[in-house]
Coordinates of C-alpha atoms in Angstrom, one line a residue:
X15 CA 3.2 2.3 5.9
X16 CA 0.6 1.8 8.5
X17 CA -1.1 4.4 10.7
X18 CA -1.2 5.2 14.4
X19 CA -4.0 3.3 16.2
X20 CA -4.3 6.2 18.7
X21 CA -3.8 9.9 18.7
X22 CA -0.9 9.4 21.2
X23 CA 1.0 7.4 18.7
X24 CA 0.9 10.1 16.0
X25 CA 4.2 11.7 17.0
X26 CA 6.2 8.5 16.7
X27 CA 4.5 7.7 13.4
X28 CA 5.4 11.0 11.9
X29 CA 9.0 10.9 13.2
X30 CA 9.6 7.6 11.5
X31 CA 7.9 8.8 8.3
X32 CA 9.9 12.0 7.9
X33 CA 13.1 10.2 8.8
X34 CA 12.7 7.9 5.7
X35 CA 14.7 9.4 2.8
X36 CA 13.3 6.8 0.4
X37 CA 9.8 8.3 0.8
X38 CA 10.5 12.0 1.7
X39 CA 14.0 13.0 0.5
X40 CA 15.2 16.0 2.4
X41 CA 18.9 15.8 1.5
X42 CA 21.8 16.2 3.9
X43 CA 19.5 17.9 6.5
X44 CA 17.2 14.9 6.8
X45 CA 18.2 14.1 10.3
X46 CA 17.5 17.7 11.3
X47 CA 14.5 18.6 9.2
X48 CA 12.7 15.3 9.6
X49 CA 12.2 15.5 13.4
X50 CA 11.4 19.3 13.1
X51 CA 8.7 18.8 10.5
X52 CA 7.3 15.8 12.5
X53 CA 7.0 17.8 15.7
X54 CA 5.4 20.7 14.1
X55 CA 2.8 18.6 12.2
X56 CA 1.9 16.4 15.2
X57 CA -0.8 18.6 16.8
X58 CA -2.6 19.1 13.5
X59 CA -2.5 15.4 12.5
X60 CA -3.6 14.4 16.0
X61 CA -6.8 16.4 15.4
X62 CA -7.4 14.7 12.1
X63 CA -7.1 11.2 13.6
X64 CA -9.4 12.3 16.4
X65 CA -11.9 13.4 13.8
X66 CA -12.0 9.8 12.3
X67 CA -12.5 8.1 15.6
X68 CA -9.2 8.5 17.4
X69 CA -6.9 6.4 15.3
X70 CA -6.3 4.7 12.0
X71 CA -8.4 1.6 11.1
X72 CA -5.6 0.2 8.9
X73 CA -4.4 -2.4 11.4
X74 CA -8.0 -3.7 11.9
X75 CA -8.5 -4.1 8.2
X76 CA -5.1 -5.5 7.6
X77 CA -5.5 -8.2 10.2
X78 CA -9.0 -9.1 8.8
X79 CA -7.8 -9.2 5.2
X80 CA -4.7 -11.3 6.0
X81 CA -6.6 -13.7 8.3
X82 CA -9.4 -14.3 5.7
X83 CA -6.9 -14.7 2.9
X84 CA -5.1 -17.5 4.8
X85 CA -8.3 -19.4 5.4
X86 CA -8.8 -19.5 1.6
X87 CA -5.2 -20.3 1.0
X88 CA -5.3 -23.3 3.3
X89 CA -8.2 -24.7 1.2
X90 CA -6.7 -23.8 -2.2
X91 CA -3.1 -24.8 -1.4
X92 CA -3.2 -27.6 1.1
X93 CA 0.3 -28.8 0.1
X94 CA 1.8 -25.6 1.6
X95 CA -0.6 -25.3 4.5
X96 CA -0.9 -24.2 7.2
X97 CA -0.5 -20.5 6.3
X98 CA 0.0 -18.1 9.2
X99 CA -0.5 -14.3 8.6
X100 CA 1.7 -11.6 10.1
X101 CA 1.1 -7.9 9.7
X102 CA 4.0 -5.5 9.6
X103 CA 4.0 -1.7 9.0
X104 CA 6.8 0.7 8.1
X105 CA 6.1 3.5 10.5
X106 CA 3.4 2.2 12.9
X107 CA 3.0 -0.7 15.2
X108 CA 3.5 -3.6 14.6
X109 CA 6.8 -2.5 13.1
X110 CA 8.9 -4.7 10.8
X111 CA 11.4 -5.6 13.5
X112 CA 8.5 -6.5 15.9
X113 CA 7.0 -8.9 13.4
X114 CA 10.4 -10.4 12.5
X115 CA 11.1 -11.1 16.2
X116 CA 7.6 -12.7 16.4
X117 CA 8.4 -14.9 13.5
X118 CA 11.6 -16.1 15.2
X119 CA 9.8 -16.6 18.5
X120 CA 7.1 -18.7 16.7
X121 CA 9.8 -21.2 15.6
X122 CA 10.9 -19.9 12.2
X123 CA 14.6 -19.3 11.4
X124 CA 17.4 -19.7 14.0
X125 CA 18.4 -22.9 12.4
X126 CA 14.9 -24.1 11.9
X127 CA 14.3 -22.7 8.5
X128 CA 10.8 -21.9 7.2
X129 CA 9.3 -20.1 4.2
X130 CA 8.0 -16.6 4.3
X131 CA 6.4 -14.4 1.6
X132 CA 6.6 -10.6 1.9
X133 CA 3.3 -9.6 0.4
X134 CA 3.1 -5.9 -0.2
X135 CA -0.3 -4.3 0.1
X136 CA 0.7 -1.5 -2.3
X137 CA -0.7 -3.0 -5.6
X138 CA 1.4 -0.5 -7.5
X139 CA 5.2 -0.6 -6.9
X140 CA 7.2 2.4 -5.8
X141 CA 10.8 2.4 -4.6
X142 CA 9.6 4.9 -1.9
X143 CA 7.0 2.6 -0.5
X144 CA 7.4 -1.1 -1.3
X145 CA 11.1 -0.6 -2.0
X146 CA 11.6 1.2 1.3
X147 CA 9.7 -1.5 3.2
X148 CA 11.8 -4.2 1.6
X149 CA 14.9 -2.4 2.6
X150 CA 13.7 -2.2 6.2
X151 CA 12.8 -5.9 6.1
X152 CA 16.2 -6.9 4.8
X153 CA 17.9 -4.7 7.4
X154 CA 16.2 -6.5 10.2
X155 CA 16.7 -9.9 8.6
X156 CA 20.4 -9.2 8.6
X157 CA 20.4 -7.9 12.2
X158 CA 18.3 -10.7 13.6
X159 CA 19.5 -13.7 11.6
X160 CA 22.8 -12.5 10.3
X161 CA 25.2 -14.3 8.0
X162 CA 26.6 -17.8 8.1
X163 CA 30.0 -18.5 9.6
X164 CA 31.5 -18.6 6.1
X165 CA 29.9 -15.2 5.3
X166 CA 27.1 -16.4 3.0
X167 CA 24.1 -14.2 2.9
X168 CA 21.5 -17.0 3.1
X169 CA 22.9 -19.7 5.5
X170 CA 21.0 -22.9 6.2
X171 CA 18.3 -22.6 8.9
X172 CA 17.4 -19.0 8.2
X173 CA 14.0 -18.0 6.9
X174 CA 13.7 -18.3 3.2
X175 CA 12.1 -15.2 1.7
X176 CA 10.2 -14.4 -1.5
X177 CA 8.3 -11.3 -2.5
X178 CA 4.9 -10.5 -4.1
X179 CA 6.1 -7.0 -5.0
X180 CA 3.3 -5.6 -7.3
X181 CA -0.1 -6.6 -8.8
X182 CA -1.6 -3.5 -10.4
X183 CA -3.9 -5.2 -12.9
X184 CA -4.8 -8.5 -11.2
X185 CA -8.4 -9.3 -12.3
X186 CA -9.7 -9.7 -8.8
X187 CA -8.3 -6.3 -7.7
X188 CA -9.9 -4.7 -10.8
X189 CA -13.2 -6.5 -10.2
X190 CA -13.3 -5.3 -6.6
X191 CA -12.7 -1.7 -7.6
X192 CA -15.3 -1.9 -10.4
X193 CA -18.0 -3.3 -8.2
X194 CA -17.5 -0.6 -5.6
X195 CA -17.7 2.1 -8.4
X196 CA -20.8 0.5 -9.8
X197 CA -22.5 0.5 -6.4
X198 CA -21.8 4.2 -6.0
X199 CA -22.9 5.1 -9.5
X200 CA -26.2 3.4 -8.8
X201 CA -26.9 6.1 -6.2
X202 CA -27.3 8.7 -8.9
X203 CA -30.5 9.1 -10.9
X204 CA -30.4 7.0 -14.1
X205 CA -30.7 10.0 -16.4
X206 CA -27.5 11.5 -14.8
X207 CA -25.5 8.4 -14.2
X208 CA -23.5 8.3 -17.5
X209 CA -22.3 11.8 -17.0
X210 CA -20.8 11.3 -13.6
X211 CA -17.1 11.9 -13.7
X212 CA -14.9 9.2 -12.1
X213 CA -11.9 10.7 -10.3
X214 CA -9.3 8.1 -9.5
X215 CA -7.2 9.4 -6.6
X216 CA -3.8 8.0 -5.6
X217 CA -1.2 9.1 -3.1
X218 CA 1.2 11.5 -4.8
X219 CA 5.0 11.2 -5.0
X220 CA 7.7 13.9 -4.9
X221 CA 8.9 14.7 -8.5
X222 CA 12.4 14.0 -7.3
X223 CA 11.3 10.3 -6.9
X224 CA 9.3 10.2 -10.1
X225 CA 12.2 11.7 -12.1
X226 CA 14.6 8.9 -11.1
X227 CA 12.4 6.4 -12.9
X228 CA 10.0 5.2 -10.3
X229 CA 7.3 2.9 -11.9
X230 CA 4.5 4.0 -9.6
X231 CA 2.7 6.5 -11.8
X232 CA 2.7 4.1 -14.8
X233 CA 1.4 1.2 -12.6
X234 CA -1.3 3.4 -11.1
X235 CA -2.4 4.4 -14.6
X236 CA -2.4 0.7 -15.6
X237 CA -4.8 0.0 -12.7
X238 CA -7.1 2.8 -13.7
X239 CA -7.2 1.7 -17.4
X240 CA -7.9 -1.9 -16.4
X241 CA -10.8 -0.8 -14.2
X242 CA -12.2 1.4 -16.9
X243 CA -11.9 -1.4 -19.4
X244 CA -13.9 -3.6 -17.0
X245 CA -16.5 -0.8 -16.8
X246 CA -16.6 -0.6 -20.6
X247 CA -15.5 3.1 -20.3
X248 CA -19.0 3.9 -19.2
X249 CA -18.1 7.3 -17.8
X250 CA -15.6 10.1 -18.3
X251 CA -12.6 9.7 -16.0
X252 CA -9.4 11.3 -14.8
X253 CA -6.5 10.3 -12.6
X254 CA -5.4 12.8 -9.9
X255 CA -3.1 12.7 -6.9
X256 CA -3.5 13.5 -3.2
X257 CA -1.6 14.0 0.1
X258 CA 1.2 16.3 -1.0
X259 CA 3.5 17.3 1.9
X260 CA 5.8 20.3 2.0
X261 CA 6.9 22.9 -0.6
X262 CA 8.8 20.8 -3.1
X263 CA 7.2 19.7 -6.4
X264 CA 4.9 16.7 -6.3
X265 CA 3.1 14.7 -8.9
X266 CA -0.2 16.4 -9.9
X267 CA -2.8 17.4 -10.6
X268 CA -3.9 17.5 -7.0
X269 CA -7.2 15.8 -6.1
X270 CA -8.6 18.8 -4.2
X271 CA -7.8 21.2 -7.0
X272 CA -9.3 18.9 -9.6
X273 CA -12.6 18.6 -7.7
X274 CA -12.8 22.3 -7.1
X275 CA -12.2 23.0 -10.8
X276 CA -14.9 20.6 -11.9
X277 CA -17.5 22.0 -9.4
X278 CA -16.7 25.5 -10.5
X279 CA -17.4 24.6 -14.1
X280 CA -20.7 23.1 -13.1
X281 CA -19.7 19.4 -13.2
X282 CA -21.0 18.5 -9.7
X283 CA -21.5 14.8 -10.1
X284 CA -18.2 13.2 -9.2
X285 CA -17.1 9.9 -7.7
X286 CA -13.7 9.8 -6.0
X287 CA -12.1 6.3 -6.1
X288 CA -9.0 5.7 -3.9
X289 CA -7.3 3.6 -6.5
X290 CA -3.9 2.9 -4.7
X291 CA -5.3 2.1 -1.3
X292 CA -6.6 -1.3 -0.1
X293 CA -8.5 -0.1 3.0
X294 CA -9.7 3.0 4.7
X295 CA -7.3 5.2 6.6
X296 CA -6.7 8.9 7.1
X297 CA -6.3 9.7 3.4
X298 CA -9.8 8.4 2.7
X299 CA -11.7 9.0 5.9
X300 CA -10.3 12.5 6.5
X301 CA -8.6 13.9 3.5
X302 CA -11.2 12.8 0.9
X303 CA -14.4 12.6 3.0
X304 CA -13.9 15.5 5.4
X305 CA -11.8 17.9 3.3
X306 CA -12.2 17.3 -0.4
X307 CA -15.8 16.3 -0.4
X308 CA -16.9 18.7 2.3
X309 CA -15.2 21.6 0.7
X310 CA -16.8 20.8 -2.7
X311 CA -20.1 21.7 -1.0
X312 CA -22.3 19.6 -3.3
X313 CA -24.2 16.4 -2.6
X314 CA -23.2 15.0 -6.1
X315 CA -19.6 14.7 -5.0
X316 CA -19.2 11.2 -3.5
X317 CA -16.6 8.5 -2.8
X318 CA -16.6 4.9 -3.8
X319 CA -16.3 2.5 -0.8
X320 CA -12.8 1.3 0.0
X321 CA -11.9 -2.3 -0.5
X322 CA -11.8 -3.1 3.3
X323 CA -13.7 -6.4 3.8
X324 CA -14.6 -7.0 0.1
X325 CA -14.8 -10.7 -0.4
X326 CA -13.8 -10.3 -4.1
X327 CA -10.7 -8.4 -3.0
X328 CA -9.7 -11.0 -0.4
X329 CA -10.2 -13.8 -2.9
X330 CA -7.8 -11.9 -5.2
X331 CA -5.2 -11.8 -2.4
X332 CA -5.5 -15.6 -2.0
X333 CA -5.2 -16.0 -5.8
X334 CA -2.0 -14.0 -5.8
X335 CA -0.6 -16.0 -3.0
X336 CA -1.5 -19.4 -4.5
X337 CA 0.0 -18.5 -7.9
X338 CA 3.2 -17.1 -6.2
X339 CA 3.7 -20.2 -4.1
X340 CA 3.2 -22.5 -7.1
X341 CA 5.5 -20.4 -9.4
X342 CA 8.6 -20.9 -7.4
X343 CA 9.6 -17.3 -8.2
X344 CA 11.4 -15.2 -5.7
X345 CA 10.0 -11.9 -7.1
X346 CA 8.7 -10.3 -10.3
X347 CA 11.1 -9.7 -13.1
X348 CA 10.5 -6.0 -12.7
X349 CA 12.2 -6.1 -9.3
X350 CA 15.6 -6.4 -10.9
X351 CA 15.1 -3.0 -12.5
X352 CA 15.6 -1.2 -9.2
X353 CA 15.5 2.5 -8.7
X354 CA 18.8 4.4 -8.5
X355 CA 20.2 4.5 -5.1
X356 CA 18.6 1.3 -3.8
X357 CA 21.7 -0.9 -3.4
X358 CA 20.3 -2.5 -0.2
X359 CA 17.3 -3.6 -2.1
X360 CA 19.4 -5.0 -4.9
X361 CA 21.3 -7.1 -2.3
X362 CA 18.0 -8.5 -1.1
X363 CA 17.0 -9.3 -4.7
X364 CA 20.2 -11.2 -5.3
X365 CA 19.7 -13.3 -2.2
X366 CA 16.1 -14.0 -3.0
X367 CA 17.2 -16.2 -5.9
X368 CA 18.0 -19.2 -3.6
X369 CA 14.6 -20.2 -2.1
X370 CA 13.1 -23.5 -1.0
X371 CA 9.4 -24.3 -0.5
X372 CA 8.2 -24.6 3.0
X373 CA 5.0 -23.6 4.7
X374 CA 4.5 -20.1 6.1
X375 CA 3.2 -17.0 4.4
X376 CA 4.1 -13.7 5.9
X377 CA 1.5 -11.2 4.9
X378 CA 3.2 -7.9 5.1
X379 CA 0.8 -5.0 4.7
X380 CA 2.2 -1.7 3.7
X381 CA -0.6 0.8 3.2
X382 CA -0.3 4.6 2.6

């Protein structure tokens, strides 16, 4: 999704976010309610971004992770090198259309062909996040490259796309989370360490999205279980959900309510783990650090570091990319089981079946 790099960009970011019915379904009044909600929330959200330094660090971390990944990829997969990273966000600069235009200006497509991999940075798939972003990618692909003269969807000379669409239990991802948890657990006295409760926190979804069969809750739970397996189930743990917006029903229990309930019962040693995020952003730096932890009012409530510049994590990204390039697959088998109402995404899946190997990786980062 991205995040505004300055407080002045918050309004546009929120306008795009609330206009996306895949993420926040508002029904027939979306075009009216979306801008209204965005304008009303802008001053409040601007203050939150000001409190974390004046903007989101997502772009900085995304560009660092993708650049470092490609250096490793050049070494591990010389037959597909050089690999060039591009960052694209759904609601913030650089937008999908901006990055697609840059790809074309850099000599890909427009009769010259080229291979690109859309690499989601949501480890766990949701139709409202990765699905929405792929819809946006395909919309701009059709607008900027179009169809062939005979009407074919994938004419010669266009960019040939494939997708890394989910990776919730990749060993490198699991190891990176586990190491950060172990580092934070080490800050507690040894006699209390085993009693610290691990609270895995992921961005929530509207129940209207969950009830149509979205795989996100199950894939987040799979990540949590894999991490706990790596930790040998050393501590009690729970999965909770954050960042609910609006009055409609969202997936719970909410992270803030969970922390308050444990503290009230006397369980004041808690470690929050942002399990569905691959770098710091407002949901970690403000919502968790300055709201949830501050309101808990106890020094035993802490947060595990985000993945950010973790070398283990970046190695995992490179491993995913290498295996994808070698596999020749256009996407995971799960992608064919699309969520209801995602016909544009199904069109993209159908076209992805005809891919050839060339040399560029497009590293598309879509972070909540």
